[in-house]
Coordinates of C-alpha atoms in Angstrom, one line a residue:
Chain A
M21 CA -0.4 0.1 0.0
S22 CA 3.0 2.3 1.0
K23 CA 4.7 1.5 -2.0
S24 CA 1.8 2.5 -4.7
Q25 CA 1.2 6.2 -2.1
L26 CA 4.3 7.0 -2.9
T27 CA 4.9 6.0 -6.1
N28 CA 1.6 7.7 -6.9
K29 CA 3.7 11.3 -7.0
H30 CA 4.7 10.2 -10.2
A31 CA 2.2 10.9 -11.3
V32 CA 0.9 14.7 -11.9
K33 CA -0.9 16.5 -9.4
P34 CA -2.8 19.3 -10.3
T35 CA -2.7 23.1 -9.0
S36 CA -6.3 23.3 -7.1
A37 CA -7.3 25.8 -8.2
M38 CA -7.4 22.8 -12.6
N39 CA -8.4 20.1 -8.5
T40 CA -11.8 22.3 -8.8
L41 CA -11.7 23.2 -12.9
Q42 CA -11.9 19.8 -14.0
S43 CA -14.2 17.7 -10.8
M44 CA -16.5 20.1 -13.1
N45 CA -15.2 18.8 -16.4
D46 CA -15.4 15.3 -14.5
N47 CA -19.2 15.6 -13.3
D48 CA -19.8 16.9 -16.6
A49 CA -18.5 14.2 -19.4
M50 CA -19.9 12.2 -16.7
S51 CA -23.4 13.5 -16.8
F52 CA -23.0 13.2 -20.5
N53 CA -22.3 10.0 -20.8
S54 CA -24.5 8.3 -18.0
T55 CA -27.2 8.6 -20.6
N56 CA -25.2 6.2 -22.5
H57 CA -21.4 5.6 -21.7
A58 CA -20.9 2.7 -23.7
S59 CA -22.9 5.8 -26.6
N60 CA -19.4 5.3 -29.0
A61 CA -16.0 6.9 -28.6
L62 CA -16.9 8.6 -31.8
A63 CA -19.9 10.5 -30.3
E64 CA -16.9 12.7 -28.5
V65 CA -15.5 14.1 -31.4
A66 CA -18.5 16.5 -31.4
C67 CA -16.7 17.9 -28.3
A68 CA -13.3 17.0 -29.1
G69 CA -13.7 19.5 -32.6
A70 CA -15.9 22.5 -29.9
P71 CA -11.8 24.9 -28.9
I72 CA -11.0 23.0 -26.1
D73 CA -11.7 24.1 -22.5
A74 CA -8.3 26.8 -21.6
S75 CA -9.1 24.5 -18.2
L76 CA -8.2 21.6 -19.9
P77 CA -5.1 20.9 -19.2
D78 CA -3.1 18.6 -22.2
Y79 CA -4.7 14.7 -21.0
A80 CA -5.6 12.4 -23.1
I81 CA -6.9 10.2 -20.8
Q82 CA -7.4 10.3 -16.9
I83 CA -8.1 8.5 -14.8
K84 CA -9.1 9.0 -10.6
D85 CA -9.8 6.8 -8.0
V86 CA -11.4 3.9 -9.7
K87 CA -12.2 1.2 -8.2
M88 CA -13.2 -2.5 -9.8
V89 CA -15.1 -4.3 -8.4
F90 CA -16.3 -7.5 -9.9
N91 CA -19.2 -9.9 -7.8
M92 CA -18.6 -13.2 -8.6
A93 CA -21.2 -14.8 -7.6
S94 CA -23.6 -12.7 -9.9
E95 CA -21.5 -13.7 -12.3
Q96 CA -22.2 -17.0 -12.4
L97 CA -25.9 -17.1 -11.8
N98 CA -27.7 -17.3 -15.1
S99 CA -31.0 -19.0 -14.2
L100 CA -33.5 -18.0 -12.0
K101 CA -33.2 -21.7 -10.5
E102 CA -29.7 -20.2 -9.4
Y103 CA -31.0 -17.7 -7.9
V104 CA -33.6 -19.0 -5.4
I105 CA -30.7 -21.8 -4.2
K106 CA -28.5 -19.3 -3.7
L107 CA -30.5 -16.5 -2.3
I108 CA -31.7 -19.9 0.7
K109 CA -28.5 -20.4 1.3
R110 CA -27.4 -17.7 2.1
Q111 CA -24.6 -17.8 -0.6
L112 CA -25.3 -15.0 -2.6
F113 CA -23.5 -12.2 -3.6
F114 CA -21.3 -14.3 -0.9
S115 CA -17.1 -12.8 -2.5
E116 CA -16.3 -9.8 -4.0
L117 CA -13.8 -9.6 -6.3
L118 CA -11.7 -6.5 -6.3
A119 CA -10.4 -6.1 -9.9
L120 CA -8.9 -2.5 -9.6
D121 CA -8.3 -0.4 -6.3
G122 CA -7.7 3.2 -6.3
I123 CA -5.6 3.2 -9.9
N124 CA -4.9 6.7 -10.6
L125 CA -3.8 7.4 -13.9
N126 CA -3.3 10.6 -16.1
I127 CA -1.8 9.7 -19.4
Q128 CA -1.0 13.6 -21.9
R129 CA -1.1 14.2 -25.1
G130 CA 0.9 11.9 -27.0
D131 CA 1.7 10.0 -24.4
V132 CA 3.2 6.2 -25.2
F133 CA 2.6 4.5 -22.5
G134 CA 2.7 0.7 -22.1
I135 CA 0.4 -1.2 -19.3
V136 CA 2.7 -4.6 -17.6
G137 CA 1.8 -7.0 -15.6
T138 CA 0.4 -10.8 -14.4
N139 CA -1.8 -12.4 -15.7
G140 CA -5.5 -11.3 -14.2
S141 CA -3.3 -8.5 -12.5
G142 CA -6.3 -6.3 -13.6
K143 CA -4.2 -4.7 -17.1
S144 CA -7.5 -6.0 -18.9
T145 CA -10.0 -4.7 -17.0
L146 CA -8.5 -0.7 -17.0
L147 CA -8.3 -1.3 -20.7
K148 CA -12.4 -1.5 -20.6
I149 CA -12.9 0.8 -18.3
I150 CA -11.5 3.4 -20.8
A151 CA -11.9 2.6 -24.1
G152 CA -16.5 2.2 -22.1
V153 CA -16.7 -0.6 -22.5
L154 CA -17.1 -0.7 -18.6
E155 CA -18.0 1.6 -16.0
P156 CA -16.1 1.5 -12.7
T157 CA -17.0 1.1 -9.5
E158 CA -15.8 4.4 -8.1
G159 CA -14.3 6.9 -9.6
S160 CA -14.1 8.4 -12.9
C161 CA -12.0 8.3 -16.1
V162 CA -12.4 10.7 -18.6
V163 CA -11.2 9.9 -22.0
N164 CA -11.2 13.6 -24.9
G165 CA -10.4 12.1 -28.0
V166 CA -11.7 9.5 -30.5
I167 CA -10.6 5.8 -29.6
A168 CA -9.8 3.4 -31.3
P169 CA -9.5 0.0 -28.7
L170 CA -8.6 -2.7 -30.5
I171 CA -9.3 -5.0 -27.4
E172 CA -9.1 -8.6 -29.1
L173 CA -9.4 -8.0 -32.4
G174 CA -12.2 -9.0 -34.2
A175 CA -15.1 -8.0 -32.1
G176 CA -17.6 -7.4 -33.7
F177 CA -17.5 -10.1 -37.0
D178 CA -20.1 -12.2 -38.2
L179 CA -17.4 -15.5 -39.7
E180 CA -20.2 -16.4 -41.8
L181 CA -19.7 -12.6 -43.5
T182 CA -17.4 -12.6 -45.9
A183 CA -14.9 -10.6 -45.5
R184 CA -16.2 -7.4 -47.2
E185 CA -19.6 -7.3 -46.0
N186 CA -17.3 -7.2 -42.7
I187 CA -15.4 -4.4 -43.2
Y188 CA -18.9 -2.4 -43.4
L189 CA -19.5 -4.0 -40.4
N190 CA -17.0 -3.8 -38.0
G191 CA -16.8 -0.1 -39.1
S192 CA -19.8 1.0 -39.1
L193 CA -19.3 -0.1 -35.1
L194 CA -16.5 1.2 -34.7
G195 CA -18.6 4.2 -35.6
Y196 CA -17.0 4.6 -39.4
S197 CA -20.0 6.7 -41.6
K198 CA -20.3 4.3 -44.8
S199 CA -19.1 6.7 -47.2
F200 CA -15.4 6.8 -45.3
I201 CA -15.6 3.2 -45.3
Q202 CA -16.0 3.1 -49.7
E203 CA -12.9 5.9 -49.3
N204 CA -10.5 3.8 -47.0
F205 CA -11.9 0.8 -49.0
D206 CA -9.0 -0.3 -50.5
D207 CA -6.4 0.8 -47.7
I208 CA -7.5 -1.4 -45.5
V209 CA -7.6 -4.2 -48.0
S210 CA -4.3 -3.6 -49.3
F211 CA -3.1 -2.7 -45.5
A212 CA -4.6 -6.1 -44.6
E213 CA -3.4 -7.9 -47.7
M214 CA -6.1 -9.9 -49.1
H215 CA -7.0 -9.1 -51.8
E216 CA -8.4 -12.5 -54.0
F217 CA -9.8 -13.6 -50.5
L218 CA -12.1 -10.6 -50.2
D219 CA -15.8 -12.5 -51.1
M220 CA -14.9 -15.4 -48.8
P221 CA -16.3 -16.1 -45.5
M222 CA -14.5 -15.7 -42.8
K223 CA -15.4 -18.6 -41.4
N224 CA -12.8 -19.9 -43.4
Y225 CA -10.2 -17.6 -43.1
S226 CA -7.3 -18.5 -40.2
S227 CA -7.3 -16.3 -37.0
G228 CA -3.8 -14.9 -38.3
M229 CA -5.5 -13.1 -41.4
V230 CA -9.0 -11.7 -39.7
A231 CA -6.2 -10.1 -36.8
R232 CA -5.2 -8.7 -39.8
V233 CA -8.4 -7.3 -41.1
A234 CA -9.4 -6.2 -38.3
F235 CA -6.2 -4.1 -36.9
A236 CA -6.3 -2.5 -40.9
I237 CA -10.2 -1.5 -40.0
A238 CA -9.6 -0.1 -36.5
T239 CA -6.1 1.3 -37.6
V240 CA -7.3 2.9 -40.6
I241 CA -8.6 6.1 -38.8
V242 CA -6.3 8.1 -37.4
P243 CA -7.4 8.1 -33.9
D244 CA -6.5 10.5 -31.1
I245 CA -6.5 7.5 -28.6
L246 CA -4.8 3.9 -29.5
I247 CA -5.3 0.8 -27.4
V248 CA -3.8 -2.2 -28.4
D249 CA -4.0 -5.0 -26.5
E250 CA -2.4 -8.3 -26.9
T251 CA -3.6 -8.1 -30.9
L252 CA 0.4 -8.6 -32.2
S253 CA 0.8 -11.8 -31.5
V254 CA -1.9 -13.1 -33.1
G255 CA 0.0 -12.6 -37.3
D256 CA 2.9 -13.7 -38.0
M257 CA 6.2 -12.1 -38.1
F258 CA 6.0 -9.9 -41.0
F259 CA 2.8 -8.8 -39.8
Q260 CA 3.4 -7.6 -36.3
E261 CA 6.1 -5.8 -37.7
K262 CA 4.1 -3.6 -40.2
C263 CA 1.7 -3.5 -37.4
E264 CA 4.3 -2.4 -35.5
R265 CA 5.3 0.7 -38.2
R266 CA 1.6 1.7 -38.2
I267 CA 1.9 1.7 -34.8
Q268 CA 5.0 3.8 -35.0
E269 CA 3.3 5.6 -37.4
L270 CA 0.5 7.0 -36.2
I271 CA 3.0 7.7 -32.8
D272 CA 5.0 10.2 -34.9
N273 CA 3.1 11.2 -37.7
E274 CA -0.3 11.7 -35.5
H275 CA 0.7 12.1 -32.2
T276 CA -1.4 9.9 -31.6
T277 CA -1.4 8.5 -27.7
V278 CA -1.5 4.5 -27.4
L279 CA -1.6 2.5 -24.6
F280 CA -0.4 -0.5 -24.7
V281 CA -0.4 -4.2 -23.2
S282 CA 1.7 -6.6 -24.0
H283 CA 3.5 -9.5 -22.3
S284 CA 6.9 -8.9 -24.6
I285 CA 8.9 -6.6 -22.1
E286 CA 10.3 -6.5 -25.0
Q287 CA 8.3 -4.5 -27.2
V288 CA 6.7 -2.8 -23.9
E289 CA 10.4 -1.2 -24.3
R290 CA 11.0 -0.7 -27.6
I291 CA 7.7 0.7 -28.2
C292 CA 6.9 2.9 -25.1
K293 CA 7.7 5.7 -23.9
K294 CA 6.5 5.3 -19.7
A295 CA 5.0 2.4 -18.7
I296 CA 2.7 1.7 -15.8
W297 CA 2.8 -1.5 -13.6
I298 CA -0.3 -2.8 -12.1
D299 CA -0.4 -6.1 -9.3
K300 CA -3.2 -7.7 -8.3
G301 CA -5.8 -4.7 -9.0
H302 CA -2.8 -1.9 -7.5
T303 CA -0.7 0.5 -8.8
Q304 CA 2.8 -0.7 -7.9
M305 CA 4.2 1.9 -10.4
I306 CA 4.2 4.8 -13.2
G307 CA 7.3 6.0 -14.5
D308 CA 10.2 5.9 -17.4
V309 CA 9.4 2.7 -19.4
N310 CA 12.9 1.6 -18.4
D311 CA 12.4 2.2 -14.7
V312 CA 9.6 0.3 -14.8
C313 CA 9.8 -2.5 -17.0
E314 CA 13.4 -3.1 -15.4
T315 CA 11.5 -3.5 -11.9
Y316 CA 8.9 -5.3 -12.8
K317 CA 11.6 -8.0 -14.5
N318 CA 13.2 -8.1 -11.0
S319 CA 10.4 -8.7 -9.3
Q320 CA 9.4 -12.2 -10.4
Chain B
M15 CA -26.8 23.7 -25.8
R16 CA -25.6 23.3 -29.8
K17 CA -22.8 21.3 -28.8
Q18 CA -25.5 18.8 -27.0
Q19 CA -27.4 19.2 -29.5
S20 CA -24.4 18.4 -32.5
F21 CA -23.7 15.9 -30.2
L22 CA -27.1 13.9 -30.5
R23 CA -27.1 14.0 -33.8
E24 CA -23.8 12.7 -35.1
R25 CA -24.9 9.8 -32.0
F26 CA -27.8 9.6 -34.1
A27 CA -26.8 9.4 -37.8
K28 CA -24.2 6.8 -36.5
D29 CA -26.7 4.1 -34.0
S30 CA -28.6 4.4 -37.7
Y31 CA -25.9 4.2 -39.5
I32 CA -25.2 0.9 -37.0
M33 CA -28.3 -0.5 -37.4
T34 CA -28.6 -0.8 -40.7
T35 CA -25.6 -2.6 -41.4
L36 CA -27.0 -5.0 -38.7
V37 CA -30.9 -5.3 -40.1
S38 CA -28.1 -5.8 -43.8
K39 CA -26.3 -8.7 -42.2
D40 CA -29.5 -10.4 -41.0
F41 CA -30.3 -10.2 -43.7
K42 CA -28.2 -11.6 -45.6
L43 CA -27.6 -14.4 -43.0
K44 CA -30.9 -15.0 -42.4
Y45 CA -31.6 -16.2 -46.5
R46 CA -28.1 -17.0 -47.5
R47 CA -28.0 -20.8 -48.9
S48 CA -32.4 -21.1 -49.4
V49 CA -33.0 -21.7 -52.7
L50 CA -36.4 -19.9 -53.0
G51 CA -35.0 -16.9 -50.6
V52 CA -36.8 -14.1 -49.9
A53 CA -39.5 -16.0 -51.0
W54 CA -40.2 -17.4 -47.9
S55 CA -41.7 -14.5 -46.3
V56 CA -44.2 -14.8 -48.5
L57 CA -44.1 -18.7 -48.5
N58 CA -44.7 -19.1 -45.0
P59 CA -47.5 -17.1 -44.4
L60 CA -49.5 -18.6 -47.3
L61 CA -49.0 -22.1 -45.9
M62 CA -49.7 -21.6 -42.8
M63 CA -53.4 -19.6 -43.9
V64 CA -53.8 -22.8 -46.0
A65 CA -52.8 -25.3 -43.0
L66 CA -54.9 -23.5 -39.8
S67 CA -57.8 -22.1 -42.1
L68 CA -57.8 -26.5 -43.4
I69 CA -57.5 -27.8 -39.7
F70 CA -60.6 -24.6 -38.6
S71 CA -63.2 -25.0 -40.6
H72 CA -63.0 -27.8 -40.4
F73 CA -62.9 -28.9 -36.8
F74 CA -64.4 -25.4 -35.8
R75 CA -67.0 -24.8 -38.5
F76 CA -67.0 -20.5 -37.0
Q77 CA -69.3 -18.6 -39.3
I78 CA -66.9 -16.2 -40.8
E79 CA -67.0 -14.4 -43.8
N80 CA -63.6 -14.5 -46.4
F81 CA -61.6 -16.6 -43.5
P82 CA -58.5 -17.0 -44.6
L83 CA -58.3 -13.3 -45.2
Y84 CA -59.0 -13.2 -41.7
L85 CA -56.6 -15.4 -40.4
I86 CA -54.0 -14.5 -42.4
L87 CA -54.5 -10.7 -41.2
G88 CA -53.9 -11.7 -37.8
N89 CA -52.0 -14.4 -38.1
T90 CA -49.1 -12.6 -40.0
L91 CA -49.5 -9.6 -37.6
F92 CA -49.2 -11.4 -34.5
D93 CA -46.5 -13.0 -36.6
Y94 CA -44.6 -9.7 -36.2
V95 CA -44.6 -9.4 -32.6
S96 CA -44.0 -13.0 -31.8
R97 CA -41.0 -13.0 -33.9
S98 CA -39.5 -9.6 -32.7
T99 CA -39.7 -10.3 -29.2
N100 CA -37.8 -13.6 -29.4
Y101 CA -35.0 -11.8 -31.2
G102 CA -35.3 -9.1 -29.2
M103 CA -34.9 -10.8 -26.2
L104 CA -32.2 -12.8 -27.5
S105 CA -30.7 -9.6 -29.1
I106 CA -28.4 -8.2 -25.9
I107 CA -27.1 -11.8 -25.3
D108 CA -26.5 -12.6 -28.3
A109 CA -24.6 -9.8 -28.7
A110 CA -22.0 -9.9 -25.8
P111 CA -18.7 -11.3 -27.6
L112 CA -19.6 -6.9 -29.1
I113 CA -20.8 -5.2 -26.1
K114 CA -17.6 -6.2 -24.0
K115 CA -15.0 -5.2 -26.4
I116 CA -16.5 -2.0 -27.9
R117 CA -18.8 0.7 -26.9
V118 CA -21.8 1.0 -28.2
N119 CA -25.4 2.4 -28.4
K120 CA -25.9 -0.8 -26.2
A121 CA -30.4 -0.3 -27.3
I122 CA -29.6 -0.6 -31.0
F123 CA -29.3 -4.6 -30.6
P124 CA -33.7 -5.0 -29.5
L125 CA -34.4 -1.7 -32.2
E126 CA -32.3 -3.4 -34.7
K127 CA -34.7 -7.3 -34.6
V128 CA -37.8 -5.7 -34.3
L129 CA -36.8 -3.6 -37.6
F130 CA -35.4 -6.9 -39.0
E131 CA -39.3 -8.5 -38.5
L132 CA -40.6 -5.4 -39.5
L133 CA -39.3 -5.1 -43.1
S134 CA -39.8 -9.2 -42.8
F135 CA -43.7 -8.4 -42.5
A136 CA -43.6 -5.8 -44.9
I137 CA -42.3 -8.8 -47.7
S138 CA -45.4 -10.9 -46.5
L139 CA -47.8 -8.7 -47.0
I140 CA -47.7 -9.7 -50.3
A141 CA -49.0 -12.6 -48.8
V142 CA -52.0 -10.4 -47.6
A143 CA -51.9 -9.0 -51.2
L144 CA -51.7 -12.0 -53.2
V145 CA -55.5 -13.6 -51.3
L146 CA -57.0 -10.0 -51.9
I147 CA -57.0 -10.9 -55.7
F148 CA -57.6 -14.3 -54.7
F149 CA -60.7 -13.5 -52.7
Q150 CA -60.9 -10.2 -55.1
I151 CA -61.5 -8.1 -52.4
I152 CA -60.6 -4.6 -53.3
P153 CA -59.5 -2.4 -50.0
T154 CA -60.9 1.1 -49.8
A155 CA -58.6 4.2 -49.1
N156 CA -58.5 3.0 -45.6
I157 CA -55.9 0.3 -46.4
L158 CA -53.8 3.6 -46.8
F159 CA -53.6 3.6 -42.7
L160 CA -51.6 1.2 -42.8
P161 CA -48.1 2.1 -42.2
L162 CA -50.3 4.0 -39.3
L163 CA -51.0 0.7 -37.0
M164 CA -47.0 -0.2 -38.3
L165 CA -45.7 2.8 -36.5
Y166 CA -48.7 1.3 -33.8
V167 CA -47.5 -1.3 -33.4
T168 CA -43.7 -2.0 -33.8
L169 CA -44.0 0.9 -30.4
F170 CA -45.0 -1.8 -28.8
A171 CA -43.1 -4.6 -30.4
S172 CA -40.3 -2.2 -29.3
G173 CA -41.1 -1.6 -25.8
L174 CA -41.2 -5.0 -25.0
S175 CA -38.1 -6.6 -26.6
F176 CA -36.5 -3.5 -24.3
A177 CA -37.5 -4.8 -21.2
L178 CA -37.5 -8.4 -21.9
A179 CA -34.1 -8.6 -23.7
A180 CA -32.6 -6.3 -20.1
F181 CA -34.5 -9.1 -17.4
A182 CA -33.1 -12.2 -20.3
V183 CA -29.9 -10.2 -19.3
Y184 CA -30.3 -11.5 -15.7
F185 CA -32.1 -13.8 -16.4
R186 CA -31.9 -16.5 -18.8
D187 CA -35.0 -18.6 -17.5
L188 CA -37.4 -16.0 -19.0
V189 CA -36.4 -16.6 -22.6
Y190 CA -37.9 -20.0 -22.1
L191 CA -40.4 -18.7 -20.6
W192 CA -41.1 -16.3 -23.1
G193 CA -42.2 -18.7 -25.3
V194 CA -45.4 -20.5 -23.8
V195 CA -45.9 -16.6 -22.6
V196 CA -46.8 -16.1 -26.4
L197 CA -48.4 -19.0 -26.8
V198 CA -51.1 -18.0 -24.9
W199 CA -51.9 -14.5 -26.0
M200 CA -51.5 -16.5 -29.1
Y201 CA -54.9 -18.6 -27.9
A202 CA -56.6 -15.4 -26.4
T203 CA -56.3 -13.6 -29.4
P204 CA -58.8 -13.2 -31.8
I205 CA -56.5 -14.8 -34.6
F206 CA -57.9 -17.7 -35.5
W207 CA -61.3 -17.2 -33.8
P208 CA -64.4 -14.2 -33.6
I209 CA -64.2 -12.0 -31.1
D210 CA -68.3 -12.8 -30.8
M211 CA -67.6 -16.3 -29.6
L212 CA -66.7 -14.8 -26.0
P213 CA -69.3 -14.6 -23.4
D214 CA -70.0 -11.3 -22.7
Y215 CA -67.8 -9.8 -20.1
M216 CA -64.5 -12.0 -21.3
Q217 CA -65.6 -8.7 -24.1
T218 CA -63.9 -6.7 -21.9
V219 CA -61.2 -8.4 -20.4
I220 CA -60.2 -8.6 -23.9
Q221 CA -60.1 -5.1 -24.2
F222 CA -56.4 -5.3 -22.4
N223 CA -55.2 -7.2 -24.8
P224 CA -53.1 -4.9 -26.8
M225 CA -53.3 -6.9 -30.0
F226 CA -56.9 -7.7 -29.3
H227 CA -57.1 -4.0 -30.3
F228 CA -53.9 -4.0 -33.2
V229 CA -55.7 -7.2 -35.0
T230 CA -58.4 -5.5 -35.2
Y231 CA -57.5 -2.3 -36.0
F232 CA -56.0 -4.1 -39.1
R233 CA -58.7 -6.4 -40.8
Q234 CA -61.0 -2.8 -40.3
I235 CA -58.4 -1.1 -42.3
V236 CA -58.0 -3.6 -45.5
L237 CA -60.4 -6.7 -45.1
W238 CA -64.0 -4.4 -44.0
G239 CA -62.5 -1.6 -45.5
D240 CA -63.5 0.7 -43.0
T241 CA -62.6 3.9 -41.3
P242 CA -60.2 3.6 -37.5
S243 CA -62.1 5.7 -35.8
L244 CA -59.9 8.3 -33.6
F245 CA -60.8 6.4 -30.0
S246 CA -59.4 3.8 -31.9
N247 CA -56.3 4.9 -32.9
L248 CA -55.9 7.3 -29.7
I249 CA -55.7 3.1 -28.5
C250 CA -53.6 1.7 -30.2
L251 CA -50.9 4.7 -30.3
G252 CA -51.6 5.3 -26.2
M253 CA -50.4 0.8 -25.9
G254 CA -48.1 1.3 -28.7
L255 CA -46.4 4.8 -26.5
A256 CA -47.1 3.6 -23.1
T257 CA -45.0 0.1 -23.6
F258 CA -42.3 2.0 -25.9
A259 CA -41.7 4.7 -22.5
A260 CA -41.7 1.5 -20.5
G261 CA -39.4 -1.0 -21.8
Y262 CA -37.0 1.5 -22.3
L263 CA -37.1 3.1 -19.2
I264 CA -36.3 -0.4 -17.5
F265 CA -33.5 -0.6 -20.5
R266 CA -32.0 2.2 -19.3
K267 CA -31.8 1.3 -16.3
L268 CA -30.3 -2.1 -16.5
Q269 CA -28.1 -2.0 -18.6
R270 CA -24.8 0.3 -16.8
R271 CA -24.8 -3.6 -15.5
F272 CA -25.0 -6.5 -18.5
I273 CA -21.7 -6.2 -18.8
L274 CA -20.9 -8.6 -16.1
H275 CA -24.1 -10.5 -16.7
V276 CA -23.6 -11.2 -20.2

């Protein structure tokens, strides 16, 4: 605990005046999101397009005291019968899992942030909260900008459909307009290198090929924030390199904020500039990528 | 204020595009690899009508004029509600992989299923037209009320789908239960029996069945060529709106925790 408090000092602390302003903004954003937290990142274009409040620091993502509690019992109850049995046995809401506890993280625009930690430490939960898929039990998460989530590539693909149809389907789910997809269709296809399989049902694709299409769709826009979660491990070596180049391009040319999760520490060190190490839901360390990775490696 | 307006407009444009791609996906998948394809949406109600009119005109001998037409009108409309609520109910559970990974407006999923079934219903109207031609019934101008009826019923079916989809996430038993409810509901709706066979008190009770009003409205404008009264319009609209509002509120209240349960 003391360690995590210590490391919190690394995070940028806003001044008190900024703090109040920021909390107002937080409320604003939360109420905006509360109508539908899951509306979509693109919806925020409207906000991002408007002149940005001067009081708003150059943060892409602000995470404040985020706590995430999963109810283990309620996750398994799928039917009324189970529910009644558990109720009678008084086992209901028995165990709680604290997936994240008191996470504070401010990510500035253009930051390339790695997230490291062992399996089950809460990395993906954190990414889901940032992507707006999960709502934190406590605390707030404010995101300024368009997010391209690459959490498990290919969500929203219907494998019965052909690649061509899936590009439109997935594109629409990511918030692209029809005209945008039409304009960029060739780019997507050539990036994924799959001209000849375009009209084949995707169930006949290998998982690597599915990942190619998904990556191509997700990165065809220039997102403000790119979330990459273990996605590069699926493709072959050459495609992995290609993806890395594309991410590097976004970082260098477009100042895209990148959140990067990978079990390959080398990859994190290569791509990221800063990093956070999470262990069992607690922040262990935030700081320069080399320091964090070094400490993380030595902790094993 | 303006910011919020453009925000809403943008969201609406995006959501409706998602909805169209999902409907077209469902449409493609439904008819993929079937020889007759879309023709089934016309053939199915016709075959049902033939089967039911054979059964009921022989066993029950109701005195209903143009019985097959009476039957197909009730049946297609009830089918629309039954199918859209059934698929709508499963929509959130089926969209689980998506909801877990992408940030989308969850209300899209039940609504999309209803719209897809509305499309099927519109196609099955061809079957109704064929039966009209067969019986040489020329519909009056009152048939122009049809879009209005479709609006009422769509509101109603969407509201039910919202509520069912939300509840089904928490209690999967509902999925099995609803099938039984729909069956009972179908028998409680005058689809193949005449309303005047009911005793007086039951005629009052049936007023609480929204499907009774919708089916009667449908027959009025297509079969009997009557102009539906303002009162029956208000009842149908009221039932549609109330169900929609209630269903949507339930859905909105429960949707925040969907992801933890799907």
